[in-house]
Short mmCIF file of C-alpha atoms in Angstrom, two decimals:
data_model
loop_
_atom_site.label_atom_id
_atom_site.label_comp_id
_atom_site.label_asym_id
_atom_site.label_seq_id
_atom_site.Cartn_x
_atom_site.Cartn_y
_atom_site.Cartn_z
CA UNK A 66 14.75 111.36 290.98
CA UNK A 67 16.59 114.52 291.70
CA UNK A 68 17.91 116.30 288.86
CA UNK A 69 19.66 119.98 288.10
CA UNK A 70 20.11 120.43 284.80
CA UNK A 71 21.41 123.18 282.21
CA UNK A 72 21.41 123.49 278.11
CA UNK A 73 24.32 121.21 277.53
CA UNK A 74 24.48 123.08 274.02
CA UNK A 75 26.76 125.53 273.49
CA UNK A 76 25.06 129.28 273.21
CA UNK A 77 26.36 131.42 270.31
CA UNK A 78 25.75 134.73 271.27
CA UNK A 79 26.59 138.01 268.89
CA UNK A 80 28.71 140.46 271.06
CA UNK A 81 26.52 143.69 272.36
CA UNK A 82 23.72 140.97 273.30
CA UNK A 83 22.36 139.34 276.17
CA UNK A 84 23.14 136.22 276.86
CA UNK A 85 20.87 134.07 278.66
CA UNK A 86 21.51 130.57 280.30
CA UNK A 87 18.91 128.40 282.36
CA UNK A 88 19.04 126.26 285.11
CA UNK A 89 16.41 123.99 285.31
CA UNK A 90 15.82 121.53 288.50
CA UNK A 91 13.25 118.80 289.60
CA UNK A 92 12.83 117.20 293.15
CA UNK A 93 15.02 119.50 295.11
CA UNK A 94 14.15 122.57 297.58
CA UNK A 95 17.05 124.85 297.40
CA UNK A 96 18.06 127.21 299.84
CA UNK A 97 20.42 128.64 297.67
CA UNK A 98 21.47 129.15 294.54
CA UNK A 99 25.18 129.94 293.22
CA UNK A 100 26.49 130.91 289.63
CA UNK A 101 30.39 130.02 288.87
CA UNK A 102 32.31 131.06 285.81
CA UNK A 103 34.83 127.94 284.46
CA UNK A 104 37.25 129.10 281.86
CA UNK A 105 39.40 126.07 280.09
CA UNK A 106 41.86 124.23 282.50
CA UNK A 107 41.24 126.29 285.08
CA UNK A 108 38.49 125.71 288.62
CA UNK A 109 35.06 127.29 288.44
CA UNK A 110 34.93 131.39 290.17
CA UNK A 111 32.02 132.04 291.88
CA UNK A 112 29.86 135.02 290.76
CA UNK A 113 26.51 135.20 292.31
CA UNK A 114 23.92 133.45 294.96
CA UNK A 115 20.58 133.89 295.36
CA UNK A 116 18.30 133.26 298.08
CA UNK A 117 15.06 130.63 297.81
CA UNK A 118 13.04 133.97 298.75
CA UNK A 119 14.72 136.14 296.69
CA UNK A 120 13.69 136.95 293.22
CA UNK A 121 16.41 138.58 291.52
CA UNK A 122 19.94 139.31 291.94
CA UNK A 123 22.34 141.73 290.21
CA UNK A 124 26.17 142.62 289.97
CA UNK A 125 27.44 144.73 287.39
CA UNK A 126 26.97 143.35 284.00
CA UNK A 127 25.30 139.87 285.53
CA UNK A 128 21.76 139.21 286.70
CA UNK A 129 20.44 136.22 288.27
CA UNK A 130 16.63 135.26 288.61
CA UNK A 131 14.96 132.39 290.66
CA UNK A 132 11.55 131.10 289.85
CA UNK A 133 11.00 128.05 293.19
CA UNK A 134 7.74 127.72 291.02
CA UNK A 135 9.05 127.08 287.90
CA UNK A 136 12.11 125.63 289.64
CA UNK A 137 14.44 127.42 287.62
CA UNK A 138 17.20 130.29 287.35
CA UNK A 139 18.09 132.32 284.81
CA UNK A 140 21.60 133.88 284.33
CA UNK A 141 21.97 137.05 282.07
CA UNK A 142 24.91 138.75 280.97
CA UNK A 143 24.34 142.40 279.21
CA UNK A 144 26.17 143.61 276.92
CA UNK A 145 27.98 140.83 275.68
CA UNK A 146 31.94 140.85 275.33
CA UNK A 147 33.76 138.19 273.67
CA UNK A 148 35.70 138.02 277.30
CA UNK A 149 32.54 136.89 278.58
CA UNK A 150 33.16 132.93 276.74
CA UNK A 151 33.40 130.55 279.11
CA UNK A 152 31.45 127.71 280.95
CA UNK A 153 29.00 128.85 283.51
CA UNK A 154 27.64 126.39 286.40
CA UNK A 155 25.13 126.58 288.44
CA UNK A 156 25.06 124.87 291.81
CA UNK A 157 22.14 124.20 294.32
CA UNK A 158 22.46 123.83 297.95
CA UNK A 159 19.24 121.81 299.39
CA UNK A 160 17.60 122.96 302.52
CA UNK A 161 16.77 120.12 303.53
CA UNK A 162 20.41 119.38 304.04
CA UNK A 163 23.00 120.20 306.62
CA UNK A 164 23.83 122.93 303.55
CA UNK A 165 27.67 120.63 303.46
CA UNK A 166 26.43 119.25 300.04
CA UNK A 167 26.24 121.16 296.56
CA UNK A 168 24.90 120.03 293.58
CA UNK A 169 26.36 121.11 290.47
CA UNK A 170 24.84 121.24 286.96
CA UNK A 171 26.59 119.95 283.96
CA UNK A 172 27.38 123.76 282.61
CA UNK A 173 26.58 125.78 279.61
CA UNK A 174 29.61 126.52 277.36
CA UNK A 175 29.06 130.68 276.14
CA UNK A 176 30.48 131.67 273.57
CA UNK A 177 30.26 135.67 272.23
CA UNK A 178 31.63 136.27 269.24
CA UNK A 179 32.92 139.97 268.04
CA UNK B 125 47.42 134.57 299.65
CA UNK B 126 47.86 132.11 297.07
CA UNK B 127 44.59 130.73 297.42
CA UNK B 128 43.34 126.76 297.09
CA UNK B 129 46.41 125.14 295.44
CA UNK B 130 46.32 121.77 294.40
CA UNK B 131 49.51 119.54 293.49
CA UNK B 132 50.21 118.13 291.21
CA UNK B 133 48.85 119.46 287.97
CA UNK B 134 48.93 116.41 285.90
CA UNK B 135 49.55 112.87 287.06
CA UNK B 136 49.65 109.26 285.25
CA UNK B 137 49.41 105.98 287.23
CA UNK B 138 48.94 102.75 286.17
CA UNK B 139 46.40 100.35 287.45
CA UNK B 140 47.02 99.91 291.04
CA UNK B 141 49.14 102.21 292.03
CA UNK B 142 47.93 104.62 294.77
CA UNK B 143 48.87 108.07 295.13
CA UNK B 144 47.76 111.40 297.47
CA UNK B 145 46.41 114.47 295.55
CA UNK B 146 47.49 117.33 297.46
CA UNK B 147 45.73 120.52 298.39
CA UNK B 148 46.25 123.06 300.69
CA UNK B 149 44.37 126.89 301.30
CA UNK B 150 45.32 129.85 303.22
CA UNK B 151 42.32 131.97 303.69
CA UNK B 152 41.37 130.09 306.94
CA UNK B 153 38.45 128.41 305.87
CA UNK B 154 36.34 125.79 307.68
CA UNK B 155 35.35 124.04 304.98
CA UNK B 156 36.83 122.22 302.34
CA UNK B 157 35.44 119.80 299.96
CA UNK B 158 37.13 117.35 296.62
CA UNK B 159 35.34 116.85 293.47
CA UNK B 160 35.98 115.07 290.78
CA UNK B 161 34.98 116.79 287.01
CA UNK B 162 34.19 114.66 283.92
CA UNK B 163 32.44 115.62 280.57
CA UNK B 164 28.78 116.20 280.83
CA UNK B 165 28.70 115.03 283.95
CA UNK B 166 29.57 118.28 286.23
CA UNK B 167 31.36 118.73 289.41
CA UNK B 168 30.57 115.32 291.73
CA UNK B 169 31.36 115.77 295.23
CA UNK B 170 33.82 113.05 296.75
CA UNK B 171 34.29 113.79 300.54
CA UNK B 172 34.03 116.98 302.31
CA UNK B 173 35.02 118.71 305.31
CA UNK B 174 33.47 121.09 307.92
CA UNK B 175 36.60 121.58 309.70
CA UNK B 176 39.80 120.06 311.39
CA UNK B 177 39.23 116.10 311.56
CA UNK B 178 36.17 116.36 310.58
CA UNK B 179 35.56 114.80 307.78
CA UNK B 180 32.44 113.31 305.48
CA UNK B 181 31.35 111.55 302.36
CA UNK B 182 30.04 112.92 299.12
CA UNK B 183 28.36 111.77 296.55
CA UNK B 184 31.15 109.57 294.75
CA UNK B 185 33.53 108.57 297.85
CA UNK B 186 34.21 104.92 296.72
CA UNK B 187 37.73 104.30 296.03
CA UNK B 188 39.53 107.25 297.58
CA UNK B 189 39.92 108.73 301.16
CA UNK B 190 40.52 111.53 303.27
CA UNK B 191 41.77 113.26 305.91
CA UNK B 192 42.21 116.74 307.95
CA UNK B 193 44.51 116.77 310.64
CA UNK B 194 44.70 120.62 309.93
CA UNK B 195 42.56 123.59 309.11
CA UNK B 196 45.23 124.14 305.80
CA UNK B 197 45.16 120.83 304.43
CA UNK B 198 42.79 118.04 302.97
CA UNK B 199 45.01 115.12 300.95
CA UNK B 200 42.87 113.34 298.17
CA UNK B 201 44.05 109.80 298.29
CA UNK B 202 43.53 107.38 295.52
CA UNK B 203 43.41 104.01 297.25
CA UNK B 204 44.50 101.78 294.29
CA UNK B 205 43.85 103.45 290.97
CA UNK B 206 41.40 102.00 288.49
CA UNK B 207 40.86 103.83 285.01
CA UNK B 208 37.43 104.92 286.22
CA UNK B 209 38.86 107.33 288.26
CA UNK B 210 40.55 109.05 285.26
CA UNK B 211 39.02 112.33 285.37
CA UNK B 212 40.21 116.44 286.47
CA UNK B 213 39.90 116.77 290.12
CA UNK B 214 39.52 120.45 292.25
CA UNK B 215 39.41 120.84 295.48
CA UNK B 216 37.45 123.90 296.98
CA UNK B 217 37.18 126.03 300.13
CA UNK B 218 34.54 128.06 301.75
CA UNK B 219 34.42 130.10 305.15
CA UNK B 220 31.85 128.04 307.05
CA UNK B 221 30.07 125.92 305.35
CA UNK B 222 28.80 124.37 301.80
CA UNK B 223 26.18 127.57 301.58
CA UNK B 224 29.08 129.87 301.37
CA UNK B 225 30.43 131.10 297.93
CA UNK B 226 33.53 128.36 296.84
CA UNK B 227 37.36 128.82 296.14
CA UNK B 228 38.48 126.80 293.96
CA UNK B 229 41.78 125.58 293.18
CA UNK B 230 43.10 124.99 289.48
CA UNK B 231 42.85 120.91 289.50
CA UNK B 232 45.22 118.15 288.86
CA UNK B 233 44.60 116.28 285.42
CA UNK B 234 44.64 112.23 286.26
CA UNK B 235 45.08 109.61 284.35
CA UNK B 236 44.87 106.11 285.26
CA UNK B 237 46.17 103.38 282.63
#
């Protein structure tokens, strides 16, 4: 069956490091790839996509890799801040759809202490 | 622009009773999609939309329905509430389509007793 899934542990991260989630996924060809920040109460903000033939994408602070043989993603943040807690999601949109559908992980709670 | 807004922020209903979850954007975008958030299960799609009455289901649809008789607006309506559906609900926009980067709005809190 078709399955995205992410560390549903929390990552405890000392402040100054880099944090590093992962996005695994099984059965699914993804066109794309999309990272979203989700802060308590409050809707996910998107932060990055990535391309199936794309390897690596980076803005500012953030990097995102995607392995399509591994099936998996990797989110980095550099640098650390204690601002940087939050949930992060990652989301896949199949190619084999009409690209209408995402498919969200679960989330990985960060949290970066001082 | 304000945005995806979503009213209202928290809501309790009883068994039953039916209600429409309101959201509305301003950034002229095509598409707009509900989901439905519960813990350690994600964001699950409900219905979507590609555009004005145009409308589709998701992955979770039973139990509530749509509509979008204008680019601005897509109601959420809970049909007759069962404590199942207890759960934070957002509604999102995107320019085009479901590849596009999301807006979301800030959710509405529902409980269903």
């Amino acid at each position: 069956s078709q399955k995205i899934e992410q560390n549903s542990e929390a990552l405890n991260i000392q402040e100054g490091k880099t944090a590093t989630l992962t996005c695994n996924y099984t059965n699914y060809s993804p066109a794309y790839l999309q990272w979203y920040r989700q802060d308590p109460g409050r809707g996910p903000v998107f932060l990055l996509l990535i391309r199936e033939n794309e390897k690596e994408k980076r803005k500012e602070r953030l990097k995102v890799t995607f392995d399509t043989t591994l099936k998996q993603s990797l989110f980095h943040i550099t640098a650390s801040q204690p601002a940087d807690s939050a949930t992060y999601l990652c989301a896949l949109v199949p190619s084999y759809s009409s690209a209408s559908k995402i498919i969200f992980g679960s989330g990985t709670r960060l949290s970066i202490r001082p | 622009n304000a945005g995806v807004t979503q009213t209202p922020k928290f809501q309790v209903l009883k068994t039953g009773q039916s209600m429409t979850l309101q959201c509305a954007q301003d950034m002229n975008h095509e598409y707009m999609s509900w989901y439905r958030q519960d813990p350690g299960m994600g964001l699950r799609l409900i219905h979507y939309s590609v555009g004005a009455g145009i409308t589709d289901q998701g992955e979770v649809p039973n139990g509530y329905n749509v509509s979008r008789s204008t680019t601005e607006d897509f109601p959420l309506r809970l049909l007759s509430a069962a404590p199942s559906q207890t759960s934070v609900y957002f509604c999102a926009s995107s320019y085009l389509t479901g590849r596009d980067e999301q807006y979301f709005g800030p959710g509405t809190r529902l409980t269903v007793t």
